[in-house]
Each structure stands twice: as structure tokens, then as C-alpha cells.
Amino acid sequence: TATAAAAMVWFRKGLRVHDNPALDAARRGGAAARLYPVFVLDPRYLLPDQAAPSPGSARAGVARVRFLLESLSDLDARLRRLGSRLLLLRARDDGDVAGTVCAALKDWNIGKLCFESDTEPYALARDKKVMDFAAASGIDVFSPVSHTLFDPAEIIEKFLFSFGKWKNGGRPPMTYQSFVAIAGEPPEPIMEEYSELPPVGDTGEYELLPVPRVEELGYGDISQEDLSPFRGGETEALKRMRESLHDKEWVAKFEKPKGDPSAFLKPATTVLSPYLKFGCLSSRYFYHCIQDVYRSTKKHTNPPVSLTGQLLWRDFFYTVAFGTPNFDQMKGNKICKQIPWTENEELFPAWRDGRTGYPWIDAIMIQLRKWGWMHHLARHSVACFLTRGDLFIHWEKGRDVFERLLIDSDWAINNGNWMWLSCSSFFYQYHRIYSPTSFGKKYDPNGNYIRHFIPVLKDMPKEYIYEPWTAPLSIQKKANCIIGKDYPKPVVDHAIASKECKKMMGEAYASNRLDDDKPDKGKSSNSS
Ligand code: FAD
């Protein structure tokens, strides 16, 4: 039977042992203490969905599901080395994660519950149920902020009181500069390394699952797929971070958006985003380690372009997302321009499935499907193309595809960047459009990136690789790729489509300005 000194650490994100304040608090329980490290498999993300256009659930593609399972295995192995283990539970009643946690709290007689705070709407609702149960049952709850550098709620409060007076009616800072000015330095990470953790208590009748393989979840044979080269887990995260930071000059000179979006064998950035997303890597620990490198170099770049600047972007989006009602939609979202995006039953699947006929765009979408990760500027290219650049399709549709297929899929960052790229918020220079042909060519004139992700174009001469429809038929034949048969013709003419998009954006902006002048602005749009 469990003792009253039992504590539970409930993992959701934060899949790590290092710099984990929830785990750190849960382990401090005195001599008789028992520690229950729990993770509940949430079918919302895990169960296969036959209707989804590639393996995975409606919420998570197979690459991310696999990344999560690898992260869980690694966490279990690291806990076992410290004399503990991960208790993996199946959600009861078809997906009631909160109910599963509450039942375990009761059955194991837990006195203290520790979990990392999570500001996503889905998590807030789930966690409230558990906190209400804990309060009614007299269980102590400790829920520290450790997914981000700063506490979004605290930043918003500081912003409110900035300049010594009430400002902005509780709105979050809407520019990076005002965010950075308020934020200051993040808290130091916990640097202590544990030699052991308290033993796990009795789990009674509970069925403890081994970490399943993706195939066991019903995804069928995925061995044929060219899957993501990035493996999940804290061990891999720390290794990857150390490798990135090893080249001190690279760290000191890091400057975004410079960097080659077509580099895929050795990406131009750290590819730590999926590890930060699942919390296999602590953002505070990463920040701290970058500062160490800066101290040992003569000069270094600064925010917003530096590597620490990127982590601040992440926190910026978390803060705005937390402080903005309906952040993940256009309607009823006060920071989002209202734009009459179109629906298009043919163009949207062509974009989603990498069949637009623009090799640069299609290669990026295929990399997304297979790897679940693309460079930031590659994301810019396809997001601009779908929305204000060429197709004039709603950013929410593109957001959904990214949300499902990215291994680093992150509610705050993804929605924020989609609003940015569609010129719906944060950034408004809609006349600046990425060319789907010449932008990629600047970095990769030979088209190696395209040849890798679209093998049917691998023998297309470099003169035509970005615009294969312009190749004479004899060349297409020689390259074994007939345009319109083996690879699609372009779905739109970029020169015409982009002009039309600019016109529609101009009109939409003008009508938003008119709306801004109305006295009841905001009230009437809060309908959804
Ligand atoms: P690095 O350049 O090495 O940066 C280090 C870390 O800083 C990243 O891991 C990430 O956590 C953070 N970061 C970097 N750029 C940004 C940014 N623009 N905004 C916020 N945080 C940033 N990133 C996600 O993590 N999840 C998403 O769902 C996501 N969706 C996006 C959607 C669109 C349309 C666009 C344009 C960008 C999106 N990004 C998203 C932001 C960015 O592209 C990725 O964070 C970055 O490419 C990840 O690669 P990296 O780890 O090598 O980044």
C-alpha cells in the first residue's frame, strides 16, 4: 500500500530529468518517501485516424508520435538509472486523462502532486480538473513554470504595470522589443545532478504499459517510409545541444534569418525545436549554456537575430498566445486582421500533398510530411505561398497541416507564425512576397534539395529544376520526367496570382481600417 509520504510527478511535456522543478520538488519527501513518475497516453494524439491523409492521428502525424514514444523510452531509461521508472498508464474511458490521474492520486494515496505548468488551452482545461480534485482531496499541488524561460502570466502583469502606471488593460506586449524590455534575465536552471531518486511505491492493480512501438499503436508497416532522421529523448537532446554549442564561433556568429533553408544533410540551425517542444531539453538550461559560450568568445550577435534571441522569440509567442483570447483563430481574435480568405477544394490538397508544380514549394511540403521538420525560411516560403502570396487560402488550414505533421508542432509558436506569415498579425508588409522559384535558387542553384525530396525530378538539368514546365519536351524526355504526367504543371501562374493576392490584401487592409474606426470594434467580432 502507498504511504502518506507519497508524491506523484505527472509528466506531460517536460520529458526530462535535468532542470525539472516539478521532479525536483516531488523527490524531496523525507526518508519514507515514495515517488510515482506518471505519464498517461492520450488517445487524442496517439490513435491512428484512417481519414487522415498520412499515417498518424488527426492531431499528430506518425513522425511526431514516434518522436514522443522515443522520448518516453529515454525518460524511462534515465529514471531507471536513478532507481525509479516511468509509470505509463492508458487513459480510462476513451481518453479521460484528467480522470486517470485523479483515480491514481486517490488509489495510491498521494499527498503531493507536482507537474509542469502548461499554458495551452487544452492543457489548462485538463489541468483544472485535476487541480480541483486535488484541492477537494487535500492534496498539495506544485505546478511550476519551466517549459518557457519566463512565466507568461508574470510578463503580462509586469507589462501592465510598466512605466509605473496601469497600461494596456492587461494585454500582452505585442512587439518583440517591448517583450524583451520587460522580460529581463530568465531564472537560472537547476544544475544539480541526481545520483538516485526515491523508490516507486506500490501501484496495486494498475496495468503499467511498456512504451509501445508505433506499429503496436496500429500504424501498420511504416518501415518503408523515409522517416524523420531526428530521434526523440533527453539523451539525444543534450547530445544535439552540446554538438551545436561545441562550435563556439558558429554560436557567436549565429544570425537569423541568415542561413540556408535548403541545407538538409547538415541543417543551418540547431534542430532543437522538437526537443524543446516535448521538453526533452530545458529552454533555461539551453539559454544558460549559450551564455557560457558567449562568455568565452570576444563578441557575439544579439537578439533578435542571435541564438538566445530565438529562444526569446519562443517566449514572446507563448506570452502573446497566453494573453490573447481566440489566439488560434481569425474570428474573435483582436490581434488578427479579418481577411476574406477563400476555400479551394483543389488548390489546398495540392499544397498539402506537395503537388503544386513548384518544386521548391513541393519539396518543402514533402520534407514536412517525411521528416516533420523544415528550416524556418522554408516554412516562410510555403506559408506565404498558401496564404497571401499565391493561393489566398486561410492560414488556419495551413496551420492545421503544420500542427499535425511537424515534430516540433507547438500551439503558441505555430499559430503565431502563421498569423505572421499571412500578414494577419505582427508583420504587415504584404507586398513582400517570396518567389516560389528564385528564392530557393539563391541558396541551392543546383536544386539538390529538390532532387532529394522529389526523386522524379532528380535528372532535370539545373537550368530547369525550379521551373521544370519551361524545359523543352526533349529535355523532359531525357530527364524521364514529363511535366503534366510525371510531375504536375504549376497550379497557378505566380506572376498573376501574386498580383491578385496583393490587390485582395490591400482591400482587406482597407476594410480592417474602416472597422478599426467603428466605436464598437471588437465587440461585434467576438461572435465565434
Ligand atoms: P533555431 O534557429 O536553432 O532556434 C532555436 C530555438 O528557438 C528553436 O528550437 C525554437 O524553439 C526557437 N525558435 C526559433 N525560431 C522561432 C520563431 N520564429 N518563433 C518561435 N520560436 C522560435 N517552431 C516550433 O517550435 N513549432 C512550431 O509549430 C512552429 N511552427 C511554425 C510555423 C510557421 C509558418 C513558421 C514560419 C515558423 C514556425 N516555427 C515553429 C518557428 C521556427 O521555424 C522553428 O522554431 C525553427 O525553424 C526550428 O528550428 P531550430 O530548432 O533549428 O531553430
Coordinates of N, CA and C in Angstrom, one line a residue, residues 342-350 352 355 393 397:
T342 N -10.1 32.6 -49.2 CA -11.0 31.7 -50.0 C -10.9 30.2 -49.6
E343 N -11.9 29.4 -50.0 CA -11.8 28.0 -49.8 C -11.4 27.5 -51.2
N344 N -10.6 26.5 -51.3 CA -10.4 25.9 -52.7 C -10.1 24.4 -52.5
E345 N -11.1 23.6 -53.0 CA -11.0 22.2 -52.8 C -9.9 21.5 -53.6
E346 N -9.4 22.2 -54.7 CA -8.3 21.6 -55.5 C -6.9 22.1 -55.1
L347 N -6.9 23.4 -54.9 CA -5.6 24.0 -54.6 C -5.0 23.6 -53.2
F348 N -5.9 23.5 -52.3 CA -5.4 23.2 -50.9 C -4.8 21.8 -50.8
P349 N -5.4 20.7 -51.3 CA -4.7 19.4 -51.3 C -3.5 19.4 -52.1
A350 N -3.4 20.2 -53.2 CA -2.2 20.2 -54.0 C -1.1 20.8 -53.2
R352 N -1.0 20.9 -49.8 CA -0.7 20.0 -48.6 C 0.1 18.8 -49.0
R355 N 2.0 19.0 -54.4 CA 1.7 18.8 -55.8 C 1.4 20.1 -56.5
I393 N -5.5 31.1 -49.5 CA -6.3 30.2 -48.6 C -6.0 30.5 -47.2
K397 N -6.0 26.8 -42.2 CA -5.9 25.5 -42.9 C -4.5 25.0 -43.0

